[in-house]
DNA sequence: CAGTGAGCGAGCTTCCGCTTGACTT
């Protein structure tokens, strides 16, 4: 018999709290929500005042039974779910599902896990706030209505199994809108002039400095003209301005900023960041990793101050509390921070150690003093031109928090050279060394990374810390967008150099548009996006969530009835759903490109059942059109007639080998040679399917055969011992079996193998069903 | 593993937010 039962959301939290509360309290976890709208069907009785139909999901039944048992044995039940909309709803569902008495069940909240906060909470219990619960129900119902009414429209009008939702559809829109900005971007170029200068300062020291002309010259002729002036000009130091400056540390991590920095500094995907953080949290090394708050508990502030003072000295310490600015923040938790500030590093996998250190540095730095610096700007005047050159430098006078942490930024522009400048005096004469004018192209807006998309969604108040990673994964698994690299294209840039009175012109090659791990919209994402914008512009509006959130807040404060809010939304919404269904047109993204120059047949691109294709000729009973798949880096929207026709160059016959034809093609898994019914992959970065020779193709076949020979260790009819990527293994009946340690694969007999198979098939549990 | 591309039309797909496992090579 338990005196007091406390229910929290997370099991790791339960463990910690139990320690603070002593033996009169048993603390257990609900593992998040325990009840949801029914899985099948709409889950909302629209005609009965939008009554939600709740059920306990199959995977939650065990937890619920356990909780019910414990609750019936306890004298007092305390519900300590998070202090936000979802937490309040969890409390209400718990009372209802566990059959608790609402008046005697105590609802408590704390947003930091410290003994003080918890004891305070226990001393001031309250009851469940039904207004807040209703705000959550409205949120849940709205999301279900939007998702489950629009998705079936897509199944009919675009393709089966597609999905739409308040969050995911806007995420895709951000990517499509950005892609179109990039498509329509016209690059411009200008010449940037930099030079080196030397002279003697008043101390008699020879100094050298590099400076840049702030004026950008839009044509090569203008740049050249300026260099001619430079040649005849004298240069003097016109001004030296020294300005003090300070820099302050960034706040400790929230989910979103952790994902951004882990991507930039460690190259983690958002999902990877969350799973590594989960491990650290479960081990008690960091506080909760799904949070939108930059707040730190007073305990954290105190221990951080001790750690900073101990490690770096009192002058490095500055206690700060940060305000949370992000839209829609509910601040149920603290910021992400190390549990113990005096632990600079940790044990575990390499990734766990790296992420821990990042979190530690960021949190510690947030409790450190500003950095102080001195910025110097030197202006160099010219006698022959009204333009000038400037050099900027920065000297750090006191490093402060920079000792521990510097924030990274997404930027494609090169960092400014912030070096230390030599001592120069106003009026000092300078001699120009080499002066360069280099052509610089403007760049289109950058594509989103997973992390920068999360940042944007957070700014718009769309999605929550617990859903950023799953949303990014959903839009990828639906095929709307893909994370990819692009090699970029070469382009020539001009450079003019003035040296010893002579101007020379050279050309250099640079790579433009190279992309690494960026999110690219795919054709199906673009088609769905356009369809949704045409039919549901309100929901696709970037401010839709902000608007409904405002209404949820009004429900929470009791100013608005949840059902009248839903009804106000649903009536016009459902009408558009019906209208878009009755409109017969299917969306295929079809586009006419012109006519095939060879045959005169019409050429079009469109989305087929299996992806984007080029089609030459019309389909009719007596005529089958020719088809070719688009490449991954091509879009229906931008492909040209020439590019489309070039796709028919493959597959092609390269020649014969051993009296059979060799065909080169582009398959799902890249370019290949097909010979005698077998496939041989071309070597990445070495072979090109369009130009590969007969000799090379034959060589690939021989190489593969040689490799396969070494692959087979021994063969006993239907049982084979093979060399694989992870070492030797046995294959029988399409199943792989590991060879036990200690046995020599070379010496295995058929009987040995059968024994291993027999044993293996007993131990092998569920061999994961069908995978998509 | 390297194809397919239309149509019969069964029965399936789908949302967002809260929380962890239990799985695989």
mmCIF file of N, CA, C and O in Angstrom, chain A residues 171 174-175 254-260 269-271 274 448-465 467-473 475 519:
data_model
loop_
_atom_site.group_PDB
_atom_site.id
_atom_site.type_symbol
_atom_site.label_atom_id
_atom_site.label_comp_id
_atom_site.label_asym_id
_atom_site.label_seq_id
_atom_site.Cartn_x
_atom_site.Cartn_y
_atom_site.Cartn_z
ATOM 1 N N UNK A 171 5.972 23.295 -43.843
ATOM 2 C CA UNK A 171 7.407 23.009 -43.931
ATOM 3 C C UNK A 171 7.795 22.780 -45.394
ATOM 4 O O UNK A 171 8.806 23.306 -45.875
ATOM 5 N N UNK A 174 7.813 26.054 -47.389
ATOM 6 C CA UNK A 174 9.019 26.861 -47.198
ATOM 7 C C UNK A 174 10.104 26.428 -48.189
ATOM 8 O O UNK A 174 10.789 27.261 -48.786
ATOM 9 N N UNK A 175 10.226 25.107 -48.349
ATOM 10 C CA UNK A 175 11.264 24.594 -49.241
ATOM 11 C C UNK A 175 10.949 24.864 -50.709
ATOM 12 O O UNK A 175 11.834 25.190 -51.497
ATOM 13 N N UNK A 254 18.047 25.497 -26.456
ATOM 14 C CA UNK A 254 16.707 24.924 -26.520
ATOM 15 C C UNK A 254 16.828 23.786 -27.535
ATOM 16 O O UNK A 254 17.899 23.611 -28.126
ATOM 17 N N UNK A 255 15.760 23.048 -27.767
ATOM 18 C CA UNK A 255 15.812 21.968 -28.751
ATOM 19 C C UNK A 255 16.258 22.489 -30.108
ATOM 20 O O UNK A 255 17.155 21.927 -30.743
ATOM 21 N N UNK A 256 15.635 23.578 -30.531
ATOM 22 C CA UNK A 256 15.918 24.106 -31.851
ATOM 23 C C UNK A 256 17.373 24.585 -31.991
ATOM 24 O O UNK A 256 18.045 24.250 -32.962
ATOM 25 N N UNK A 257 17.879 25.339 -31.031
ATOM 26 C CA UNK A 257 19.257 25.835 -31.163
ATOM 27 C C UNK A 257 20.268 24.696 -31.003
ATOM 28 O O UNK A 257 21.321 24.711 -31.629
ATOM 29 N N UNK A 258 19.922 23.698 -30.201
ATOM 30 C CA UNK A 258 20.813 22.532 -30.082
ATOM 31 C C UNK A 258 20.922 21.821 -31.424
ATOM 32 O O UNK A 258 22.003 21.449 -31.872
ATOM 33 N N UNK A 259 19.790 21.651 -32.092
ATOM 34 C CA UNK A 259 19.790 20.982 -33.393
ATOM 35 C C UNK A 259 20.617 21.773 -34.409
ATOM 36 O O UNK A 259 21.367 21.206 -35.200
ATOM 37 N N UNK A 260 20.493 23.099 -34.366
ATOM 38 C CA UNK A 260 21.252 23.927 -35.317
ATOM 39 C C UNK A 260 22.753 23.842 -35.077
ATOM 40 O O UNK A 260 23.539 23.662 -36.009
ATOM 41 N N UNK A 269 22.490 15.116 -37.991
ATOM 42 C CA UNK A 269 21.130 15.383 -38.470
ATOM 43 C C UNK A 269 20.276 15.688 -37.240
ATOM 44 O O UNK A 269 20.680 15.389 -36.117
ATOM 45 N N UNK A 270 19.083 16.279 -37.440
ATOM 46 C CA UNK A 270 18.284 16.623 -36.260
ATOM 47 C C UNK A 270 17.847 15.358 -35.500
ATOM 48 O O UNK A 270 17.801 15.356 -34.278
ATOM 49 N N UNK A 271 17.583 14.279 -36.229
ATOM 50 C CA UNK A 271 17.172 13.040 -35.571
ATOM 51 C C UNK A 271 18.332 12.478 -34.743
ATOM 52 O O UNK A 271 18.140 12.005 -33.615
ATOM 53 N N UNK A 274 18.790 14.361 -31.503
ATOM 54 C CA UNK A 274 17.794 14.021 -30.493
ATOM 55 C C UNK A 274 18.063 12.657 -29.878
ATOM 56 O O UNK A 274 17.862 12.470 -28.677
ATOM 57 N N UNK A 448 17.630 25.344 -47.542
ATOM 58 C CA UNK A 448 17.544 24.986 -46.129
ATOM 59 C C UNK A 448 18.300 23.692 -45.838
ATOM 60 O O UNK A 448 18.321 22.781 -46.667
ATOM 61 N N UNK A 449 18.875 23.630 -44.655
ATOM 62 C CA UNK A 449 19.326 22.360 -44.105
ATOM 63 C C UNK A 449 18.209 21.905 -43.167
ATOM 64 O O UNK A 449 17.301 22.673 -42.874
ATOM 65 N N UNK A 450 18.285 20.686 -42.686
ATOM 66 C CA UNK A 450 17.288 20.235 -41.702
ATOM 67 C C UNK A 450 17.222 21.224 -40.544
ATOM 68 O O UNK A 450 16.144 21.633 -40.117
ATOM 69 N N UNK A 451 18.404 21.603 -40.055
ATOM 70 C CA UNK A 451 18.454 22.457 -38.872
ATOM 71 C C UNK A 451 17.949 23.873 -39.151
ATOM 72 O O UNK A 451 17.257 24.466 -38.326
ATOM 73 N N UNK A 452 18.279 24.423 -40.320
ATOM 74 C CA UNK A 452 17.816 25.787 -40.589
ATOM 75 C C UNK A 452 16.313 25.803 -40.871
ATOM 76 O O UNK A 452 15.639 26.804 -40.629
ATOM 77 N N UNK A 453 15.780 24.676 -41.337
ATOM 78 C CA UNK A 453 14.325 24.595 -41.510
ATOM 79 C C UNK A 453 13.636 24.577 -40.140
ATOM 80 O O UNK A 453 12.622 25.248 -39.938
ATOM 81 N N UNK A 454 14.214 23.855 -39.211
ATOM 82 C CA UNK A 454 13.676 23.844 -37.844
ATOM 83 C C UNK A 454 13.686 25.258 -37.268
ATOM 84 O O UNK A 454 12.705 25.712 -36.668
ATOM 85 N N UNK A 455 14.774 25.967 -37.507
ATOM 86 C CA UNK A 455 14.885 27.330 -37.001
ATOM 87 C C UNK A 455 13.750 28.201 -37.557
ATOM 88 O O UNK A 455 13.094 28.950 -36.838
ATOM 89 N N UNK A 456 13.528 28.062 -38.873
ATOM 90 C CA UNK A 456 12.479 28.850 -39.519
ATOM 91 C C UNK A 456 11.097 28.488 -38.975
ATOM 92 O O UNK A 456 10.270 29.368 -38.706
ATOM 93 N N UNK A 457 10.845 27.193 -38.812
ATOM 94 C CA UNK A 457 9.553 26.758 -38.277
ATOM 95 C C UNK A 457 9.349 27.327 -36.873
ATOM 96 O O UNK A 457 8.259 27.790 -36.530
ATOM 97 N N UNK A 458 10.400 27.302 -36.087
ATOM 98 C CA UNK A 458 10.285 27.828 -34.725
ATOM 99 C C UNK A 458 9.966 29.324 -34.754
ATOM 100 O O UNK A 458 9.134 29.809 -33.993
ATOM 101 N N UNK A 459 10.624 30.042 -35.660
ATOM 102 C CA UNK A 459 10.354 31.480 -35.777
ATOM 103 C C UNK A 459 8.894 31.737 -36.106
ATOM 104 O O UNK A 459 8.299 32.704 -35.645
ATOM 105 N N UNK A 460 8.335 30.865 -36.937
ATOM 106 C CA UNK A 460 6.939 31.027 -37.326
ATOM 107 C C UNK A 460 5.986 30.463 -36.281
ATOM 108 O O UNK A 460 4.758 30.551 -36.425
ATOM 109 N N UNK A 461 6.539 29.856 -35.237
ATOM 110 C CA UNK A 461 5.705 29.279 -34.176
ATOM 111 C C UNK A 461 5.019 28.006 -34.615
ATOM 112 O O UNK A 461 3.996 27.626 -34.059
ATOM 113 N N UNK A 462 5.582 27.327 -35.629
ATOM 114 C CA UNK A 462 4.969 26.114 -36.169
ATOM 115 C C UNK A 462 5.712 24.886 -35.672
ATOM 116 O O UNK A 462 6.914 24.781 -35.838
ATOM 117 N N UNK A 463 4.972 23.949 -35.067
ATOM 118 C CA UNK A 463 5.601 22.745 -34.532
ATOM 119 C C UNK A 463 6.109 22.982 -33.123
ATOM 120 O O UNK A 463 6.133 24.116 -32.643
ATOM 121 N N UNK A 464 6.484 21.901 -32.465
ATOM 122 C CA UNK A 464 6.935 21.965 -31.080
ATOM 123 C C UNK A 464 8.272 21.222 -30.956
ATOM 124 O O UNK A 464 8.595 20.412 -31.830
ATOM 125 N N UNK A 465 9.002 21.441 -29.876
ATOM 126 C CA UNK A 465 10.283 20.751 -29.730
ATOM 127 C C UNK A 465 10.187 19.243 -29.941
ATOM 128 O O UNK A 465 11.102 18.635 -30.498
ATOM 129 N N UNK A 467 8.333 17.677 -31.955
ATOM 130 C CA UNK A 467 7.934 17.277 -33.306
ATOM 131 C C UNK A 467 8.869 17.755 -34.404
ATOM 132 O O UNK A 467 8.693 17.361 -35.557
ATOM 133 N N UNK A 468 9.848 18.580 -34.088
ATOM 134 C CA UNK A 468 10.733 19.067 -35.154
ATOM 135 C C UNK A 468 11.382 17.903 -35.905
ATOM 136 O O UNK A 468 11.283 17.821 -37.132
ATOM 137 N N UNK A 469 12.022 17.006 -35.171
ATOM 138 C CA UNK A 469 12.709 15.889 -35.831
ATOM 139 C C UNK A 469 11.728 14.979 -36.586
ATOM 140 O O UNK A 469 11.963 14.664 -37.755
ATOM 141 N N UNK A 470 10.605 14.567 -35.958
ATOM 142 C CA UNK A 470 9.653 13.739 -36.703
ATOM 143 C C UNK A 470 9.082 14.436 -37.952
ATOM 144 O O UNK A 470 8.849 13.779 -38.967
ATOM 145 N N UNK A 471 8.843 15.737 -37.892
ATOM 146 C CA UNK A 471 8.309 16.444 -39.066
ATOM 147 C C UNK A 471 9.302 16.394 -40.220
ATOM 148 O O UNK A 471 8.933 16.105 -41.366
ATOM 149 N N UNK A 472 10.572 16.673 -39.917
ATOM 150 C CA UNK A 472 11.614 16.623 -40.936
ATOM 151 C C UNK A 472 11.663 15.228 -41.552
ATOM 152 O O UNK A 472 11.846 15.066 -42.755
ATOM 153 N N UNK A 473 11.464 14.206 -40.722
ATOM 154 C CA UNK A 473 11.528 12.858 -41.252
ATOM 155 C C UNK A 473 10.271 12.520 -42.062
ATOM 156 O O UNK A 473 10.358 11.834 -43.079
ATOM 157 N N UNK A 475 8.375 14.584 -43.958
ATOM 158 C CA UNK A 475 8.356 15.184 -45.295
ATOM 159 C C UNK A 475 9.379 14.512 -46.209
ATOM 160 O O UNK A 475 9.231 14.522 -47.422
ATOM 161 N N UNK A 519 18.234 20.334 -48.100
ATOM 162 C CA UNK A 519 16.916 19.803 -48.418
ATOM 163 C C UNK A 519 16.452 20.344 -49.770
ATOM 164 O O UNK A 519 16.371 21.557 -49.957
#
